[in-house]
Short mmCIF file of C-alpha atoms in Angstrom, two decimals:
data_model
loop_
_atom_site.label_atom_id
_atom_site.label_comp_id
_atom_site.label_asym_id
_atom_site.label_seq_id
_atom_site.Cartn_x
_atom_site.Cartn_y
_atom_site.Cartn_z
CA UNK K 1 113.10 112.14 98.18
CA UNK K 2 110.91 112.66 100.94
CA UNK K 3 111.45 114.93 103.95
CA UNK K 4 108.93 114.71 107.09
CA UNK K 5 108.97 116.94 110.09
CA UNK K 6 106.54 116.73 113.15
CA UNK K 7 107.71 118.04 116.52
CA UNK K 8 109.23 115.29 119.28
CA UNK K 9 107.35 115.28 121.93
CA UNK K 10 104.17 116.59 123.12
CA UNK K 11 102.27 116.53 126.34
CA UNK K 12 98.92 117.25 127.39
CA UNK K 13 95.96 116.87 130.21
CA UNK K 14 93.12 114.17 130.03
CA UNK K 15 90.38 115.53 128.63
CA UNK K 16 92.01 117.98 126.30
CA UNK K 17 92.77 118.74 122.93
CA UNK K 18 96.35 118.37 120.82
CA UNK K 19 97.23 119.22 117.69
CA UNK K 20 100.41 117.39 115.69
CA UNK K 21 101.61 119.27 112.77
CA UNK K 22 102.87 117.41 109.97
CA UNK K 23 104.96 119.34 107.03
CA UNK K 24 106.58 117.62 104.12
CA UNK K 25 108.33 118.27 101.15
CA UNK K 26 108.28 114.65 98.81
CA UNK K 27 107.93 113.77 95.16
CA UNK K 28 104.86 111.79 93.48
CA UNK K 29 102.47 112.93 96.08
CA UNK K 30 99.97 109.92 96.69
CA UNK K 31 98.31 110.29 99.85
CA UNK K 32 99.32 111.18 104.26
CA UNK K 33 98.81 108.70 106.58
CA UNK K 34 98.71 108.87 110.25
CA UNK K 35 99.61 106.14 112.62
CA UNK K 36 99.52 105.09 115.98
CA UNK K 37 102.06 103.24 118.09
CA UNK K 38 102.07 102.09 121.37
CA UNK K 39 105.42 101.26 123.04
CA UNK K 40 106.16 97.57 121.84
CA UNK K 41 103.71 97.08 119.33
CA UNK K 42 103.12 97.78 115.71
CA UNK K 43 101.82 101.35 114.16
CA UNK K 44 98.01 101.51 113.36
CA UNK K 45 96.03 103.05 110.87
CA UNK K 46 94.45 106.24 112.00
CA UNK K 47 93.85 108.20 108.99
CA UNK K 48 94.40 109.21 105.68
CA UNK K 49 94.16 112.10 103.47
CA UNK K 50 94.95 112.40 99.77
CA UNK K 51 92.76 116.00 99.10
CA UNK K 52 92.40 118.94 101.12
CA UNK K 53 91.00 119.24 103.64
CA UNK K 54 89.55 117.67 106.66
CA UNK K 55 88.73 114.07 107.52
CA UNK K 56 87.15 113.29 110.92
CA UNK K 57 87.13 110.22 112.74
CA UNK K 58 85.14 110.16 115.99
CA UNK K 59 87.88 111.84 118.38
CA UNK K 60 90.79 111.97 115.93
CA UNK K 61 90.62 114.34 112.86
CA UNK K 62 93.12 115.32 110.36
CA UNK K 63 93.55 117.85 107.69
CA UNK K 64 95.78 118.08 104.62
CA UNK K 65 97.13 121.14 102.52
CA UNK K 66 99.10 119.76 99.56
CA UNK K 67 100.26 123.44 98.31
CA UNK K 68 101.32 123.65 101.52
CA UNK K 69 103.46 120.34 102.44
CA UNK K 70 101.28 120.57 105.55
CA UNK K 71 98.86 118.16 107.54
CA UNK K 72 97.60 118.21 111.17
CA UNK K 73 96.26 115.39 113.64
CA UNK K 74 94.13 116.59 116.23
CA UNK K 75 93.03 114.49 119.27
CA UNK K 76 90.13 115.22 121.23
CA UNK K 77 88.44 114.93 124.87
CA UNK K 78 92.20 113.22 125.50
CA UNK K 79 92.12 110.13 127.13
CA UNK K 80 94.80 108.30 129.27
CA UNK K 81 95.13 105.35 126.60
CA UNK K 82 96.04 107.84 123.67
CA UNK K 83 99.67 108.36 125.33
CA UNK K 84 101.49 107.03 122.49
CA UNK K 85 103.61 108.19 119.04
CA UNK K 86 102.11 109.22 116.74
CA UNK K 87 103.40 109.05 113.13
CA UNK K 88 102.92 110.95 109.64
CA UNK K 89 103.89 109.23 106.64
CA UNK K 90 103.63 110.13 103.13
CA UNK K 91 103.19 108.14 100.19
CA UNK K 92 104.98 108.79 96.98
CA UNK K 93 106.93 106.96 94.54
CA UNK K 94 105.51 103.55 95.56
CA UNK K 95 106.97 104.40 99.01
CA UNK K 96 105.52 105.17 102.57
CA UNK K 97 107.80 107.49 104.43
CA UNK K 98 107.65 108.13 108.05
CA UNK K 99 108.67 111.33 109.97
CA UNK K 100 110.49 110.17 113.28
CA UNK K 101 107.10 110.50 115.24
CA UNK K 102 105.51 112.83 118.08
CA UNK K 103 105.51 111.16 121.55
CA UNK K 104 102.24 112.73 123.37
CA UNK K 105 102.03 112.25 126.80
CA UNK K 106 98.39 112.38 128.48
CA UNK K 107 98.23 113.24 132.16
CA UNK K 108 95.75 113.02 134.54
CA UNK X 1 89.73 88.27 109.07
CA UNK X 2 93.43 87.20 109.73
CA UNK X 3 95.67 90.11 109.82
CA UNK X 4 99.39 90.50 108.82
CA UNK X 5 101.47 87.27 109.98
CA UNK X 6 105.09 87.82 110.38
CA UNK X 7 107.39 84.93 111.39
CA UNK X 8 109.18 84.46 113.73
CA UNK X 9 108.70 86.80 116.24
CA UNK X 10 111.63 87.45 118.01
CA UNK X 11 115.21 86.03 116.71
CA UNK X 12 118.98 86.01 117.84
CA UNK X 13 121.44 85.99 115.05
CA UNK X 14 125.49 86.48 115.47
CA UNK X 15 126.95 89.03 113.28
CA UNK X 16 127.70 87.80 110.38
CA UNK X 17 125.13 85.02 109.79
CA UNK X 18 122.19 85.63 107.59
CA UNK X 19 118.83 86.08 107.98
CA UNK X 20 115.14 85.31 106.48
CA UNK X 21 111.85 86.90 108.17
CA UNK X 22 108.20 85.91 106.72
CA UNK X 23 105.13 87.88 106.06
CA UNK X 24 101.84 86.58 104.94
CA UNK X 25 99.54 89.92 103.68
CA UNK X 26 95.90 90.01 104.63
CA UNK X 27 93.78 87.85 102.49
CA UNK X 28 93.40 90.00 98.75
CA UNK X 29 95.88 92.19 99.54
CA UNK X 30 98.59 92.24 97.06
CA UNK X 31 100.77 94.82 98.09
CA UNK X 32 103.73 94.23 101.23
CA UNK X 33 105.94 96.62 102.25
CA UNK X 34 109.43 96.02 104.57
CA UNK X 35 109.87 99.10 107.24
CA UNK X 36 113.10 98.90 109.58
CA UNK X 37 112.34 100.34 112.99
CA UNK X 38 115.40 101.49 115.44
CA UNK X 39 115.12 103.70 118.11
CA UNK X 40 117.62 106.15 116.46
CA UNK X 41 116.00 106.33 112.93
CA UNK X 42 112.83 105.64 113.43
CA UNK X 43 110.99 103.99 110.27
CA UNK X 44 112.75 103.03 107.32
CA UNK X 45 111.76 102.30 104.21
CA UNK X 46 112.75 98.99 102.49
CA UNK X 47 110.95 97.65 100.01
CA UNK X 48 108.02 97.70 98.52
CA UNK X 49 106.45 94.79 96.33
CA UNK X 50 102.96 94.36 94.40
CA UNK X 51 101.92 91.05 92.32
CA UNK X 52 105.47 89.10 92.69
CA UNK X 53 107.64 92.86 91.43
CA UNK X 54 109.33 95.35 93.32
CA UNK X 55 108.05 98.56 93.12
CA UNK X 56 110.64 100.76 95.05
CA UNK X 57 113.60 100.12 97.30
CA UNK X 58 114.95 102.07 100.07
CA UNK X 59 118.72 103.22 100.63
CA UNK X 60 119.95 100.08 102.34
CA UNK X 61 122.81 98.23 101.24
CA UNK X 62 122.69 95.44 98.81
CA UNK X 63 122.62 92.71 102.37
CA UNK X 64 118.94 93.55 102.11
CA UNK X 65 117.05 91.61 99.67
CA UNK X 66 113.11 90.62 99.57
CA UNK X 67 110.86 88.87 97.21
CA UNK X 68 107.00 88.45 96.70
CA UNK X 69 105.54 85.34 95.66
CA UNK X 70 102.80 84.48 93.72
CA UNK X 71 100.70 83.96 96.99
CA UNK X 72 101.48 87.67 97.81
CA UNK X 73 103.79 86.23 100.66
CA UNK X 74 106.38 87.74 100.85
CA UNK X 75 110.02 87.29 102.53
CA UNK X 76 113.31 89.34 103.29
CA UNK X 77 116.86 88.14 103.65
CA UNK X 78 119.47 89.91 105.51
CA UNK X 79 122.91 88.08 104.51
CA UNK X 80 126.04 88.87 106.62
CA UNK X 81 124.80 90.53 109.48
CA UNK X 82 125.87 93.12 111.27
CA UNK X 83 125.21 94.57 115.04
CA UNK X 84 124.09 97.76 113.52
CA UNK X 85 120.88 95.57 111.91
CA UNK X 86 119.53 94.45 115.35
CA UNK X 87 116.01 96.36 115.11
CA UNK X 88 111.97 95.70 114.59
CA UNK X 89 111.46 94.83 111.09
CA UNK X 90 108.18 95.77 110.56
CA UNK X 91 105.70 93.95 107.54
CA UNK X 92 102.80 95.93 105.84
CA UNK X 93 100.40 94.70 103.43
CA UNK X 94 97.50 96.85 101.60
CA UNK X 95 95.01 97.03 99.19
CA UNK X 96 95.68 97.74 95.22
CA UNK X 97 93.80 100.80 95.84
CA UNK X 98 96.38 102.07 98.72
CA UNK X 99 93.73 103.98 100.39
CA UNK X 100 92.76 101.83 102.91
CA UNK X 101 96.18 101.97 104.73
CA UNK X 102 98.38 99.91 105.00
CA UNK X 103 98.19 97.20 107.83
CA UNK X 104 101.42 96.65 109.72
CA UNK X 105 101.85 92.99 111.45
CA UNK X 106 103.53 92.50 115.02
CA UNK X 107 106.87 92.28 113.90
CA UNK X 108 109.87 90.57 114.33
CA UNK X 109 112.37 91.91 116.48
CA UNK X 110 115.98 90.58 115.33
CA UNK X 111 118.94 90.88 117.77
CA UNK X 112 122.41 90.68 116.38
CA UNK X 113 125.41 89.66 118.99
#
């Protein structure tokens, strides 16, 4: 099965820079996602990583170590609209699982 | 072009009766996946279906059922429901390839009483 960790909660100043660590341990390793979700609405696509390394997206970048169960998102020059969870799932197994999502918190 | 559609948006069941919940995938997508979202657990895996077959199933109890058509629509059933089901059932739909995402649609938040 799979097994997702990221921490709870997370806060940070406008203008900033956070990093969400990511480890998992799962079977059939077929790519990490990264989602957003604002209160109330559905999760959406930020990234995805299925080799090492690091993919970077305008503001958002993430990175992937598969011999290490390990993946990062990091947010840049923090705004007040990113304050939302932000998920990791891993795909395996024809599955996408989710770890139970890091709440960041930007403040002015 | 049109996202994921999931019908109906918002529904009030009493325990016991049964439930069906619609999603239409993005146009050539063949691939829809069920997540249950509660505030305790987070996102759950349900299903998983490509090209009318399930793929994978999550640890829910038999209640849960789903099917694909050949339209790539796709619908899940929740018979006898309980309070413990009320949640955000959550609808995703992707590409063969799998590494586009996947797209999740609004929702549809049941309530049980």
């Amino acid at each position: 099965g799979q097994n997702i960790d990221q921490p709870t909660e997370m806060t940070a100043t406008e203008g900033a820079i956070v990093q969400i660590n990511c480890t998992y341990q799962t079977s059939g390793f077929n790519g990490l996602f990264w989602y957003q979700q604002h209160a109330g609405e559905a999760p959406t696509f930020l990234s995805y990583n299925v080799l090492d390394g690091l993919e970077e997206k305008g503001r958002f970048s993430s990175f992937l170590s598969r011999s290490k169960g390990y993946s990062y998102l990091l947010l840049k020059e923090l705004q007040m609209k990113d304050s939302a969870s932000y998920l990791c799932a891993v795909r395996g197994d024809y599955k996408l699982s989710f770890g139970a999502g890091t709440t960041v918190t930007v403040r002015a | 072009k049109a996202g994921v559609t999931q019908t109906p948006r918002y529904l009030i069941k009493t325990r016991g009766q049964q439930v069906t919940l619609s999603c239409s995938p993005i146009s050539g997508h063949r691939s829809v996946s069920w997540y249950q979202q509660t505030p305790g657990q987070g996102l759950q895996f349900l299903f998983e279906y490509f090209s009318e077959t399930q793929r994978n199933k999550g640890n829910f109890p038999g209640r849960f059922s789903g099917r694909q058509f050949s339209n790539s629509r796709s619908e899940m059933n929740v018979s006898t429901l309980e309070l413990g089901d009320s949640a955000l059932y959550l609808c995703a739909s992707s590409s063969s390839k799998g590494d586009g995402g996947y797209t999740f649609g609004s929702g549809t938040r049941l309530t049980v009483v």
